[in-house]
Amino acid sequence: MAQFIDWRPAAGRMVDLAKGHWLVTAACLGLAVAFACAARLGRRADEPPSLPEWLPFVVNTYRYMSDRKKLMDRIRPLVSRHKVAMLWIIGKPVYVVSGDIVRMMFRSSESMNADNLSLLILKNLQGLSAEDVAKFANDKSGRLKTPGRGHEHVPADQRYWAANHDLHHDHLLPAEATAQLARSYETFFTQRLEMQPLGRWVTLGIHDVLKRDMVWAATSSLCGTLLLDMYPDFIAAFWDLDSVIDKLLWGLPRWLYPGPLRVREKVFGMCGRYLEEAFKRFDWDGPDATAGWEPIFGSRYARERAKSTRDAGFTWQSRISFHMISIIALNSNTTPVTAWAMFELIKDPSLFEALRAEVETSLVSDPETGCRRFDTSRLLTLPLLQSVYVETLRLHVAVLITRQLIEPIHVGPYQLRKGAWLQAPPNFSHLDDALWGADSSHPASEFWAKRHVVEEETEEAVTGQRIQKQKFVMEARPSEFFPFGGGHTMCPGRNLARQEIMMTIAMIVSRFDIEFVHWVDKNGGISTGLPRDDTKYYGFGAMPPDRDARIRWRRRW
Ligand code: HEM
């Protein structure tokens, strides 16, 4: 009725709008033609093919910001044919690559690096202070022990990238550091599981539990318990931050997009007040200064990070931001990967039983406490568990591995421009049937728990009897399976992630009987569809499931 009464003036407005609409359309077409001409003129004959867009320089940028997965799916056929294809994103050339070019990205090279990407992360996501961003930006000496050619004069205390790299490679990546972190993770995660009633069925959302208990255990292990004691709501604030990481990375100004910055400020505030308290309480001359774990800073890695960023003269804001980013790196990917693995096990009771039987072979009795625990070195070599782990990474990790060209390079018939970005989407090779789908009944797009397990006949050492044994095999090359990236910037938390995820799965399947109830959508309602990747995270890390699994579980011991 109201529409009817308003008809005349509305018609008048419609004419105006229509006029306006034509003006806007004409302007857009004009711009499109101008852009297209510019794109054509700017295009060299030795440039790789590019993904067409009806409004050059604009449409693919919009697609990149709004749905990277879809954009990469569109460009994939071009990349399969030519190994490289081009896009313009925010006025910059981006080469999407696969195959040999990925191998080049992972090799030590003076023609490309990840510094400008790391600078974006430091500035936009981590919130490093401007003066400290400048310190990293001015340091061109590289990440390795020996400064890059032409930068030998850079004093050791101004080699910021190398110091960061050394911290990871001294206190996070080595086997001993990882083993210590995994041991304390096991202790903390066990504490959480033992809060579940023994022998009684409880109904819950498994992803919800992992988001709470894995983050609690991993953060306590890496950073100590003081932070979580001071802020029991830290974990909820952390997940709010995780959900806006993509928005923060674009670096949009506060006036345009204030929400994500407010979310980060909350976590930042907690980390800041915690660090203040930690520095007040900690005795740097006491025995805890070199302890494997203590409650204030937690691991040696977190303690050394807090100390070295103070000693290097970073601003207070930057010191807090380093602490915050460690917690993001620690938790953002491990939890969704574990959730996906658990979903697969819950969906398939026979797989659940097979995995339980396998992990129980690595249970031992702790000589000190008499309690059951895992023999970690045995657990980590179990074939089915490793295969489930790799399958989950293969299907759900979608970090766009990124490097920038600091000089032009030739690949095949193409010359790639200096200053351009190279991006390698892992899912191009991770979902390639030619690589993974040898058994056509299990295409690469499908989770197949035994994809990386082979049966092998061996001779029993004592009896000489021929027996069938299962063995884990990884047939793909590092440039074909790269959930953790590669080269100098390859994830230094990869060993820890592997131990944490495999241990979490093993602890749950050995301790709990589980029954699936139903899928739960984002609003807590019953969902009939199967879970899918939340593609909002495509490009930045593991894609979490878009829904949870409501289960019943009962603790057995
Ligand atoms: C499933 C879990 C994880 C995945 C899929 C993952 C993946 C990645 C990827 C793809 C990169 C960039 C690599 C490159 O550019 O070549 C990276 C960097 C990094 N990751 Fe992880 N990560 C995981 C867990 C962890 C954990 C548990 C930590 C521990 C704190 C961690 C710490 C880091 C750090 C510090 C960097 C930056 C390294 C640098 O810039 O030199 N990650 N990760």
Coordinates of C-alpha atoms and ligand atoms in Angstrom, one line a residue:
M1 CA 0.0 0.0 0.0
A2 CA 2.7 2.5 1.0
Q3 CA 4.5 1.6 -2.2
F4 CA 1.3 2.4 -4.2
I5 CA 0.9 5.8 -2.4
D6 CA 4.5 6.7 -3.1
W7 CA 4.3 5.7 -6.7
R8 CA 4.5 9.1 -8.4
P9 CA 7.4 10.7 -6.5
A10 CA 9.1 7.3 -6.7
A11 CA 8.7 7.3 -10.4
G12 CA 10.3 10.7 -10.5
R13 CA 13.2 9.4 -8.4
M14 CA 13.4 6.4 -10.6
V15 CA 14.0 8.6 -13.6
D16 CA 16.7 10.5 -11.7
L17 CA 18.2 7.3 -10.5
A18 CA 18.1 5.8 -14.0
K19 CA 19.8 8.9 -15.3
G20 CA 22.4 8.6 -12.5
H21 CA 22.7 4.9 -13.2
W22 CA 23.5 5.5 -16.8
L23 CA 26.0 8.1 -15.9
V24 CA 27.7 5.7 -13.4
T25 CA 27.6 2.9 -16.0
A26 CA 29.1 5.2 -18.7
A27 CA 31.8 6.3 -16.3
C28 CA 32.6 2.7 -15.4
L29 CA 32.7 1.7 -19.0
G30 CA 35.0 4.6 -19.8
L31 CA 37.3 3.6 -16.9
A32 CA 37.2 0.0 -18.0
V33 CA 38.3 0.9 -21.5
A34 CA 41.0 3.2 -20.1
F35 CA 42.2 0.5 -17.8
A36 CA 42.0 -2.1 -20.5
C37 CA 44.1 0.1 -22.8
A38 CA 46.6 0.8 -20.1
A39 CA 46.7 -2.9 -19.3
R40 CA 47.3 -3.8 -22.9
L41 CA 49.9 -1.1 -23.4
G42 CA 51.6 -2.1 -20.2
R43 CA 51.6 -5.7 -21.2
R44 CA 54.9 -7.1 -22.6
A45 CA 55.2 -9.9 -25.0
D46 CA 57.2 -12.1 -22.6
E47 CA 54.6 -11.7 -19.8
P48 CA 52.8 -14.8 -18.6
P49 CA 49.1 -15.1 -19.4
S50 CA 46.8 -13.2 -17.1
L51 CA 43.3 -13.9 -15.7
P52 CA 40.9 -11.7 -17.7
E53 CA 38.8 -9.2 -15.7
W54 CA 36.0 -7.0 -17.0
L55 CA 37.3 -4.0 -15.1
P56 CA 41.1 -4.3 -15.3
F57 CA 43.0 -3.8 -12.0
V58 CA 39.8 -3.7 -10.0
V59 CA 37.8 -6.9 -10.3
N60 CA 40.6 -9.4 -9.4
T61 CA 41.6 -7.2 -6.5
Y62 CA 38.0 -7.3 -5.3
R63 CA 37.9 -11.1 -5.8
Y64 CA 41.2 -11.5 -4.0
M65 CA 39.9 -9.6 -1.0
S66 CA 36.5 -11.2 -0.9
D67 CA 36.9 -14.8 -2.0
R68 CA 40.6 -15.9 -2.6
K69 CA 39.7 -19.6 -2.9
K70 CA 37.3 -18.9 -5.8
L71 CA 39.8 -16.6 -7.5
M72 CA 42.6 -19.2 -7.2
D73 CA 40.2 -21.9 -8.6
R74 CA 39.6 -19.7 -11.6
I75 CA 43.2 -19.1 -12.3
R76 CA 44.2 -22.8 -11.7
P77 CA 43.7 -24.0 -15.3
L78 CA 46.0 -21.3 -16.6
V79 CA 48.6 -22.1 -14.0
S80 CA 48.4 -25.9 -14.8
R81 CA 49.0 -25.1 -18.5
H82 CA 51.7 -22.4 -18.2
K83 CA 53.1 -23.0 -14.7
V84 CA 52.6 -19.3 -14.0
A85 CA 49.7 -16.8 -14.6
M86 CA 49.4 -13.2 -13.7
L87 CA 47.0 -11.1 -11.7
W88 CA 46.9 -7.4 -10.7
I89 CA 46.1 -7.0 -7.0
I90 CA 46.0 -3.5 -5.6
G91 CA 48.0 -2.2 -8.6
K92 CA 50.8 -4.8 -8.1
P93 CA 51.6 -7.7 -10.3
V94 CA 51.1 -11.1 -8.7
Y95 CA 52.3 -14.3 -10.3
V96 CA 50.4 -17.4 -9.2
V97 CA 52.8 -20.3 -9.7
S98 CA 53.2 -24.1 -9.4
G99 CA 55.8 -26.8 -10.1
D100 CA 59.4 -25.8 -10.7
I101 CA 58.8 -22.2 -9.7
V102 CA 57.7 -23.3 -6.3
R103 CA 61.0 -25.2 -6.0
M104 CA 62.8 -21.9 -7.0
M105 CA 60.9 -20.1 -4.2
F106 CA 62.2 -22.6 -1.6
R107 CA 65.8 -22.4 -2.8
S108 CA 68.2 -19.9 -1.4
S109 CA 68.1 -17.1 -3.9
E110 CA 69.2 -13.5 -4.2
S111 CA 66.4 -12.7 -6.6
M112 CA 63.5 -13.1 -4.2
N113 CA 62.7 -13.0 -0.5
A114 CA 59.8 -12.8 2.0
D115 CA 60.9 -9.6 3.7
N116 CA 58.1 -7.3 2.4
L117 CA 55.5 -9.9 3.3
S118 CA 57.0 -10.2 6.8
L119 CA 57.0 -6.4 7.1
L120 CA 53.3 -6.4 6.3
I121 CA 52.7 -9.0 9.0
L122 CA 54.8 -7.1 11.5
K123 CA 53.0 -3.8 10.8
N124 CA 49.4 -4.7 10.0
L125 CA 48.8 -7.9 12.0
Q126 CA 51.2 -7.8 14.8
G127 CA 51.1 -4.0 15.3
L128 CA 54.8 -3.4 15.7
S129 CA 55.6 0.3 16.4
A130 CA 56.5 2.4 13.3
E131 CA 60.1 2.9 14.5
D132 CA 60.7 -0.8 14.9
V133 CA 59.1 -1.6 11.5
A134 CA 61.7 0.8 10.1
K135 CA 64.5 -1.1 11.8
F136 CA 63.4 -4.3 10.0
A137 CA 62.8 -2.4 6.7
N138 CA 66.3 -1.0 6.7
D139 CA 68.0 -4.3 7.4
K140 CA 68.8 -5.8 4.0
S141 CA 71.3 -8.3 5.4
G142 CA 69.0 -11.3 5.3
R143 CA 68.1 -14.0 7.8
L144 CA 71.1 -16.3 7.6
K145 CA 74.2 -16.3 9.8
T146 CA 76.3 -14.7 7.1
P147 CA 74.9 -11.4 5.9
G148 CA 73.9 -11.2 2.2
R149 CA 76.3 -10.0 -0.5
G150 CA 76.9 -6.2 -0.1
H151 CA 75.6 -6.1 3.5
E152 CA 78.6 -7.5 5.3
H153 CA 79.0 -4.2 7.1
V154 CA 75.7 -4.4 8.9
P155 CA 76.5 -4.6 12.7
A156 CA 75.3 -7.8 14.4
D157 CA 72.9 -5.8 16.7
Q158 CA 71.2 -4.3 13.6
R159 CA 70.6 -7.7 11.9
Y160 CA 67.0 -7.9 13.0
W161 CA 65.8 -10.6 10.6
A162 CA 68.7 -12.8 11.5
A163 CA 68.1 -12.4 15.2
N164 CA 64.5 -13.4 14.8
H165 CA 65.5 -16.4 12.7
D166 CA 68.1 -17.4 15.2
L167 CA 65.6 -17.3 18.0
H168 CA 63.3 -19.7 16.2
H169 CA 66.2 -21.9 15.1
D170 CA 67.7 -22.1 18.6
H171 CA 64.7 -22.4 20.8
L172 CA 61.7 -23.6 18.8
L173 CA 62.7 -25.8 15.9
P174 CA 65.5 -28.1 17.4
A175 CA 64.4 -31.6 18.5
E176 CA 65.2 -30.9 22.2
A177 CA 63.2 -27.7 22.4
T178 CA 60.3 -29.3 20.6
A179 CA 60.4 -32.3 22.9
Q180 CA 60.3 -30.1 26.0
L181 CA 57.4 -28.1 24.6
A182 CA 55.5 -31.3 23.6
R183 CA 56.1 -32.8 27.0
S184 CA 54.6 -29.8 28.9
Y185 CA 51.8 -29.7 26.3
E186 CA 51.0 -33.3 27.1
T187 CA 50.9 -32.6 30.8
F188 CA 48.6 -29.6 30.4
F189 CA 46.3 -31.3 27.9
T190 CA 46.0 -34.3 30.2
Q191 CA 44.9 -32.0 33.0
R192 CA 42.2 -30.7 30.8
L193 CA 41.0 -34.2 29.7
E194 CA 41.0 -35.4 33.3
M195 CA 38.5 -32.7 34.1
Q196 CA 36.0 -34.8 32.1
P197 CA 34.0 -37.2 34.3
L198 CA 35.3 -40.8 34.3
G199 CA 32.9 -43.4 32.9
R200 CA 30.0 -41.0 32.3
W201 CA 28.6 -39.9 28.9
V202 CA 28.8 -36.2 28.2
T203 CA 27.5 -34.3 25.2
L204 CA 29.6 -31.5 23.7
G205 CA 30.9 -29.9 20.5
I206 CA 34.4 -31.4 19.8
H207 CA 35.7 -28.3 17.9
D208 CA 34.6 -26.1 20.8
V209 CA 36.5 -28.3 23.3
L210 CA 39.6 -28.3 21.1
K211 CA 39.4 -24.5 20.8
R212 CA 39.4 -24.2 24.5
D213 CA 41.6 -27.0 25.8
M214 CA 44.3 -27.1 23.0
V215 CA 44.8 -23.4 23.3
W216 CA 44.9 -23.5 27.1
A217 CA 47.5 -26.4 27.0
A218 CA 49.6 -25.0 24.2
T219 CA 49.7 -21.5 25.5
S220 CA 50.5 -22.7 29.0
S221 CA 53.3 -24.8 27.6
L222 CA 54.8 -22.1 25.4
C223 CA 54.1 -19.0 27.5
G224 CA 53.5 -20.2 31.1
T225 CA 50.4 -20.1 33.2
L226 CA 50.5 -16.6 34.5
L227 CA 48.8 -15.0 31.4
L228 CA 45.8 -17.4 31.6
D229 CA 45.6 -17.1 35.4
M230 CA 45.4 -13.3 35.0
Y231 CA 42.9 -13.5 32.1
P232 CA 40.7 -16.5 32.1
D233 CA 38.8 -15.0 29.1
F234 CA 42.0 -14.7 27.1
I235 CA 41.1 -17.7 25.0
A236 CA 37.8 -16.2 23.8
A237 CA 39.5 -13.0 23.0
F238 CA 42.2 -14.9 21.1
W239 CA 39.6 -16.6 18.9
D240 CA 37.9 -13.2 18.2
L241 CA 41.3 -12.0 17.0
D242 CA 41.8 -15.1 14.9
S243 CA 38.6 -14.4 13.1
V244 CA 39.8 -10.9 11.9
I245 CA 43.3 -11.8 10.9
D246 CA 42.5 -11.3 7.2
K247 CA 41.0 -7.9 7.9
L248 CA 44.0 -6.8 9.9
L249 CA 46.4 -7.9 7.3
W250 CA 44.9 -5.5 4.7
G251 CA 46.0 -2.7 7.0
L252 CA 42.7 -0.7 6.5
P253 CA 42.7 2.6 8.4
R254 CA 40.8 2.8 11.7
W255 CA 38.2 5.3 10.4
L256 CA 37.2 2.8 7.7
Y257 CA 37.3 -0.4 9.6
P258 CA 37.6 0.0 13.4
G259 CA 36.2 -3.4 14.6
P260 CA 39.3 -5.6 13.9
L261 CA 41.7 -3.1 15.5
R262 CA 39.5 -3.0 18.6
V263 CA 39.6 -6.8 18.8
R264 CA 43.4 -6.7 18.6
E265 CA 43.6 -4.0 21.2
K266 CA 41.8 -6.2 23.7
V267 CA 44.3 -9.1 23.3
F268 CA 47.1 -6.6 23.2
G269 CA 46.0 -5.1 26.5
M270 CA 45.9 -8.5 28.2
C271 CA 49.4 -9.4 26.8
G272 CA 50.7 -6.0 27.9
R273 CA 49.5 -6.1 31.5
Y274 CA 50.7 -9.7 31.7
L275 CA 54.2 -8.9 30.4
E276 CA 54.5 -6.0 32.9
E277 CA 53.6 -8.4 35.7
A278 CA 55.9 -11.1 34.3
F279 CA 58.9 -8.7 34.2
K280 CA 58.1 -7.5 37.7
R281 CA 58.0 -11.1 39.1
F282 CA 60.7 -12.9 37.2
D283 CA 64.2 -13.3 38.7
W284 CA 66.6 -13.2 35.7
D285 CA 69.5 -14.3 37.9
G286 CA 67.7 -17.2 39.4
P287 CA 67.6 -20.9 38.3
D288 CA 64.4 -20.4 36.3
A289 CA 66.3 -18.2 33.8
T290 CA 67.5 -21.3 32.0
A291 CA 64.7 -23.7 33.0
G292 CA 62.9 -25.9 30.4
W293 CA 59.6 -24.6 31.7
E294 CA 58.5 -22.2 34.5
P295 CA 55.1 -20.6 35.1
I296 CA 55.9 -17.0 34.4
F297 CA 57.3 -17.0 30.8
G298 CA 56.8 -20.7 30.2
S299 CA 59.3 -22.1 27.7
R300 CA 62.9 -21.1 27.0
Y301 CA 61.6 -19.8 23.6
A302 CA 59.1 -17.3 25.1
R303 CA 61.6 -16.2 27.8
E304 CA 64.4 -15.6 25.4
R305 CA 62.0 -13.7 23.1
A306 CA 60.9 -11.4 26.0
K307 CA 64.5 -10.8 27.0
S308 CA 66.0 -10.3 23.6
T309 CA 63.3 -7.9 22.4
R310 CA 63.9 -5.9 25.6
D311 CA 67.7 -6.0 25.2
A312 CA 67.5 -5.0 21.5
G313 CA 65.7 -1.8 22.5
F314 CA 62.4 -2.5 20.9
T315 CA 59.5 -0.2 22.1
W316 CA 57.1 -1.6 24.7
Q317 CA 54.4 -1.8 22.0
S318 CA 56.6 -3.9 19.8
R319 CA 57.6 -6.2 22.7
I320 CA 54.0 -6.9 23.5
S321 CA 53.3 -7.5 19.8
F322 CA 56.0 -10.1 19.6
H323 CA 54.4 -12.0 22.5
M324 CA 51.0 -11.8 20.9
I325 CA 52.1 -13.0 17.5
S326 CA 53.8 -16.1 19.1
I327 CA 50.4 -17.1 20.5
I328 CA 48.7 -16.5 17.2
A329 CA 51.3 -18.6 15.3
L330 CA 51.1 -21.3 18.0
N331 CA 47.4 -21.8 18.0
S332 CA 45.8 -20.6 14.8
N333 CA 46.5 -23.6 12.6
T334 CA 47.0 -26.5 15.0
T335 CA 43.4 -26.4 16.4
P336 CA 41.5 -26.4 13.1
V337 CA 43.8 -29.2 11.7
T338 CA 43.1 -31.3 14.8
A339 CA 39.4 -30.6 14.5
W340 CA 39.3 -31.9 10.9
A341 CA 41.2 -35.0 11.9
M342 CA 38.8 -35.7 14.8
F343 CA 35.8 -35.2 12.5
E344 CA 37.1 -37.8 10.1
L345 CA 37.6 -40.3 13.0
I346 CA 34.2 -39.6 14.4
K347 CA 32.5 -40.1 11.0
D348 CA 34.1 -43.5 10.6
P349 CA 33.9 -45.8 13.6
S350 CA 36.1 -48.5 12.0
L351 CA 38.9 -46.0 11.4
F352 CA 38.5 -44.8 15.0
E353 CA 38.9 -48.3 16.3
A354 CA 41.9 -49.0 14.0
L355 CA 43.6 -45.8 15.1
R356 CA 42.9 -46.6 18.8
A357 CA 44.5 -50.0 18.4
E358 CA 47.5 -48.5 16.7
V359 CA 48.1 -45.7 19.3
E360 CA 47.6 -48.1 22.2
T361 CA 50.8 -49.9 21.1
S362 CA 52.8 -46.8 22.1
L363 CA 51.3 -46.4 25.6
V364 CA 53.7 -47.0 28.4
S365 CA 53.7 -46.7 32.2
D366 CA 55.5 -43.6 33.5
P367 CA 58.3 -45.0 35.7
E368 CA 57.9 -42.1 38.2
T369 CA 54.2 -41.8 38.5
G370 CA 53.0 -45.2 37.3
C371 CA 50.5 -43.3 35.1
R372 CA 49.9 -44.3 31.5
R373 CA 51.5 -42.0 28.9
F374 CA 52.8 -42.1 25.4
D375 CA 56.2 -43.2 24.3
T376 CA 56.5 -40.1 22.0
S377 CA 59.2 -41.4 19.7
R378 CA 57.1 -44.5 19.0
L379 CA 53.9 -42.6 18.7
L380 CA 55.3 -40.2 16.1
T381 CA 56.3 -43.0 13.8
L382 CA 52.9 -44.9 13.7
P383 CA 51.9 -45.3 10.1
L384 CA 48.2 -44.8 10.3
L385 CA 48.4 -41.8 12.7
Q386 CA 51.0 -40.1 10.4
S387 CA 48.8 -40.8 7.4
V388 CA 45.8 -39.2 9.0
Y389 CA 47.9 -36.2 10.0
V390 CA 49.2 -35.7 6.5
E391 CA 45.8 -36.2 4.9
T392 CA 44.4 -33.5 7.1
L393 CA 47.1 -31.0 6.3
R394 CA 46.9 -31.8 2.6
L395 CA 43.2 -31.1 2.5
H396 CA 42.8 -28.1 4.8
V397 CA 46.0 -26.0 4.9
A398 CA 45.8 -23.3 2.3
V399 CA 48.5 -20.7 3.1
L400 CA 49.5 -18.8 0.0
I401 CA 53.2 -19.1 0.1
T402 CA 54.5 -15.7 -0.9
R403 CA 57.8 -14.2 -2.0
Q404 CA 58.7 -10.9 -3.7
L405 CA 61.1 -10.6 -6.7
I406 CA 63.9 -8.2 -6.0
E407 CA 65.2 -8.7 -9.5
P408 CA 63.5 -9.9 -12.7
I409 CA 63.8 -13.6 -13.4
H410 CA 63.2 -15.8 -16.4
V411 CA 61.0 -18.9 -16.3
G412 CA 60.5 -20.7 -19.5
P413 CA 59.4 -18.2 -22.2
Y414 CA 58.5 -15.6 -19.6
Q415 CA 60.2 -12.8 -17.8
L416 CA 58.8 -12.0 -14.4
R417 CA 59.0 -8.4 -13.2
K418 CA 61.1 -7.0 -10.4
G419 CA 58.9 -6.0 -7.5
A420 CA 56.2 -8.5 -8.4
W421 CA 54.9 -11.0 -5.9
L422 CA 55.0 -14.8 -6.4
Q423 CA 52.2 -16.8 -4.7
A424 CA 52.1 -20.6 -4.6
P425 CA 48.7 -22.0 -3.5
P426 CA 49.4 -25.4 -1.8
N427 CA 46.0 -26.7 -2.8
F428 CA 47.0 -26.8 -6.5
S429 CA 49.3 -29.7 -5.9
H430 CA 47.7 -30.9 -2.7
L431 CA 44.5 -31.7 -4.6
D432 CA 46.1 -32.9 -7.8
D433 CA 44.8 -36.4 -8.8
A434 CA 48.0 -37.0 -10.8
L435 CA 50.0 -36.8 -7.6
W436 CA 47.7 -38.4 -5.0
G437 CA 44.9 -40.2 -6.9
A438 CA 46.8 -43.2 -8.2
D439 CA 44.0 -45.3 -6.6
S440 CA 41.1 -43.9 -8.6
S441 CA 38.5 -45.0 -6.0
H442 CA 40.0 -42.4 -3.7
P443 CA 40.4 -39.1 -5.7
A444 CA 42.7 -36.4 -4.3
S445 CA 39.8 -34.3 -3.1
E446 CA 38.7 -37.1 -0.7
F447 CA 40.1 -37.8 2.8
W448 CA 41.5 -41.3 2.7
A449 CA 43.1 -42.3 6.0
K450 CA 45.4 -44.9 4.4
R451 CA 46.6 -42.9 1.4
H452 CA 50.1 -42.7 2.8
V453 CA 50.3 -46.3 4.2
V454 CA 51.8 -49.2 2.3
E455 CA 51.9 -52.9 3.3
E456 CA 55.4 -54.3 3.3
E457 CA 56.5 -57.9 3.8
T458 CA 59.5 -58.2 6.2
E459 CA 61.3 -61.0 8.0
E460 CA 60.8 -61.4 11.7
A461 CA 64.2 -61.0 13.3
V462 CA 64.0 -64.0 15.7
T463 CA 61.8 -66.5 14.0
G464 CA 62.6 -65.6 10.4
Q465 CA 58.9 -65.7 9.6
R466 CA 57.6 -63.5 6.8
I467 CA 55.2 -60.9 8.2
Q468 CA 53.1 -58.0 6.7
K469 CA 53.9 -54.6 8.2
Q470 CA 52.4 -51.2 7.5
K471 CA 54.7 -48.4 6.6
F472 CA 54.2 -44.6 6.3
V473 CA 55.3 -43.2 2.9
M474 CA 55.4 -39.6 1.7
E475 CA 55.8 -39.8 -2.0
A476 CA 55.3 -36.1 -2.8
R477 CA 58.3 -33.7 -3.1
P478 CA 58.7 -30.6 -0.9
S479 CA 57.5 -28.5 -3.8
E480 CA 54.4 -30.6 -4.1
F481 CA 53.4 -30.9 -0.4
F482 CA 54.2 -27.8 1.5
P483 CA 51.7 -27.0 4.2
F484 CA 54.6 -25.4 6.2
G485 CA 56.1 -23.5 3.3
G486 CA 59.8 -23.9 2.5
G487 CA 63.3 -22.4 2.4
H488 CA 64.6 -20.0 5.1
T489 CA 61.1 -18.9 6.2
M490 CA 59.7 -22.4 6.4
C491 CA 57.5 -22.7 9.5
P492 CA 59.9 -23.1 12.5
G493 CA 56.9 -24.5 14.6
R494 CA 56.4 -27.5 12.2
N495 CA 57.9 -30.1 14.5
L496 CA 55.9 -28.8 17.5
A497 CA 52.7 -28.7 15.4
R498 CA 53.2 -32.3 14.3
Q499 CA 53.8 -33.5 17.9
E500 CA 51.0 -31.5 19.3
I501 CA 48.4 -32.5 16.7
M502 CA 49.3 -36.2 16.7
M503 CA 49.5 -36.4 20.5
T504 CA 46.1 -34.7 20.9
I505 CA 44.5 -37.1 18.5
A506 CA 46.1 -40.1 20.2
M507 CA 45.2 -38.9 23.7
I508 CA 41.5 -38.5 22.7
V509 CA 41.0 -41.7 20.8
S510 CA 42.8 -43.8 23.5
R511 CA 40.9 -42.2 26.4
F512 CA 37.4 -41.7 25.1
D513 CA 34.6 -43.7 23.6
I514 CA 32.9 -41.4 21.2
E515 CA 29.5 -41.4 19.4
F516 CA 28.5 -38.8 16.8
V517 CA 25.2 -37.0 17.5
H518 CA 24.8 -34.4 14.8
W519 CA 26.5 -31.5 13.0
V520 CA 26.0 -28.0 14.5
D521 CA 25.8 -24.8 12.5
K522 CA 27.4 -21.5 13.5
N523 CA 24.3 -20.5 15.5
G524 CA 24.2 -23.7 17.5
G525 CA 21.3 -25.2 15.4
I526 CA 21.3 -28.8 13.9
S527 CA 22.9 -28.9 10.5
T528 CA 22.1 -31.6 8.0
G529 CA 25.0 -30.9 5.6
L530 CA 28.6 -32.1 6.0
P531 CA 31.2 -29.7 7.3
R532 CA 33.2 -27.6 4.7
D533 CA 36.3 -25.5 4.9
D534 CA 35.6 -21.9 6.0
T535 CA 37.2 -20.3 3.0
K536 CA 37.5 -16.9 4.7
Y537 CA 40.8 -18.3 6.0
Y538 CA 42.0 -19.4 2.5
G539 CA 45.5 -17.9 1.9
F540 CA 46.3 -17.4 5.6
G541 CA 46.5 -20.8 7.1
A542 CA 44.5 -23.9 7.9
M543 CA 40.8 -23.5 7.0
P544 CA 38.6 -24.4 10.0
P545 CA 35.4 -26.4 9.6
D546 CA 32.4 -24.2 9.1
R547 CA 30.4 -26.2 11.7
D548 CA 31.0 -28.3 14.7
A549 CA 30.3 -32.0 15.5
R550 CA 28.1 -32.6 18.5
I551 CA 29.3 -35.8 20.1
R552 CA 28.8 -37.9 23.2
W553 CA 32.0 -39.0 24.8
R554 CA 32.9 -41.1 27.9
R555 CA 36.3 -41.1 29.5
R556 CA 37.7 -44.6 29.8
W557 CA 40.7 -43.9 32.1
Ligands
HEM1 C1 49.5 -27.0 11.4 C2 50.1 -26.0 12.0 C3 51.0 -24.9 11.3 C4 51.0 -24.6 10.0 C5 50.2 -25.2 8.8 C6 52.0 -23.5 9.8 C7 52.3 -23.0 8.6 C8 53.2 -21.9 8.4 C9 53.6 -21.4 7.2 C10 53.0 -21.8 5.8 C11 54.5 -20.4 7.4 C12 55.2 -19.5 6.3 C13 56.3 -20.4 5.6 C14 56.9 -19.7 4.4 O1 56.8 -18.5 4.2 O2 57.7 -20.5 3.7 C15 54.7 -20.4 8.8 C16 55.6 -19.5 9.5 C17 55.7 -19.5 10.8 N1 55.2 -20.3 11.8 FE1 53.9 -21.8 11.4 N2 52.5 -23.2 11.0 C18 51.9 -24.1 12.0 C19 52.2 -24.1 13.3 C20 53.1 -23.3 14.0 C21 53.4 -23.4 15.4 C22 52.8 -24.4 16.3 C23 54.3 -22.4 15.6 C24 54.9 -22.2 17.0 C25 55.0 -21.0 17.6 C26 54.6 -21.7 14.4 C27 55.4 -20.6 14.2 C28 55.7 -20.0 13.0 C29 56.5 -18.8 12.9 C30 57.3 -18.1 14.0 C31 56.6 -18.5 11.5 C32 57.3 -17.3 10.9 C33 58.7 -17.8 10.4 C34 59.5 -16.6 9.7 O3 59.0 -15.6 9.4 O4 60.7 -16.8 9.6 N3 53.8 -22.3 13.4 N4 53.9 -21.3 9.4

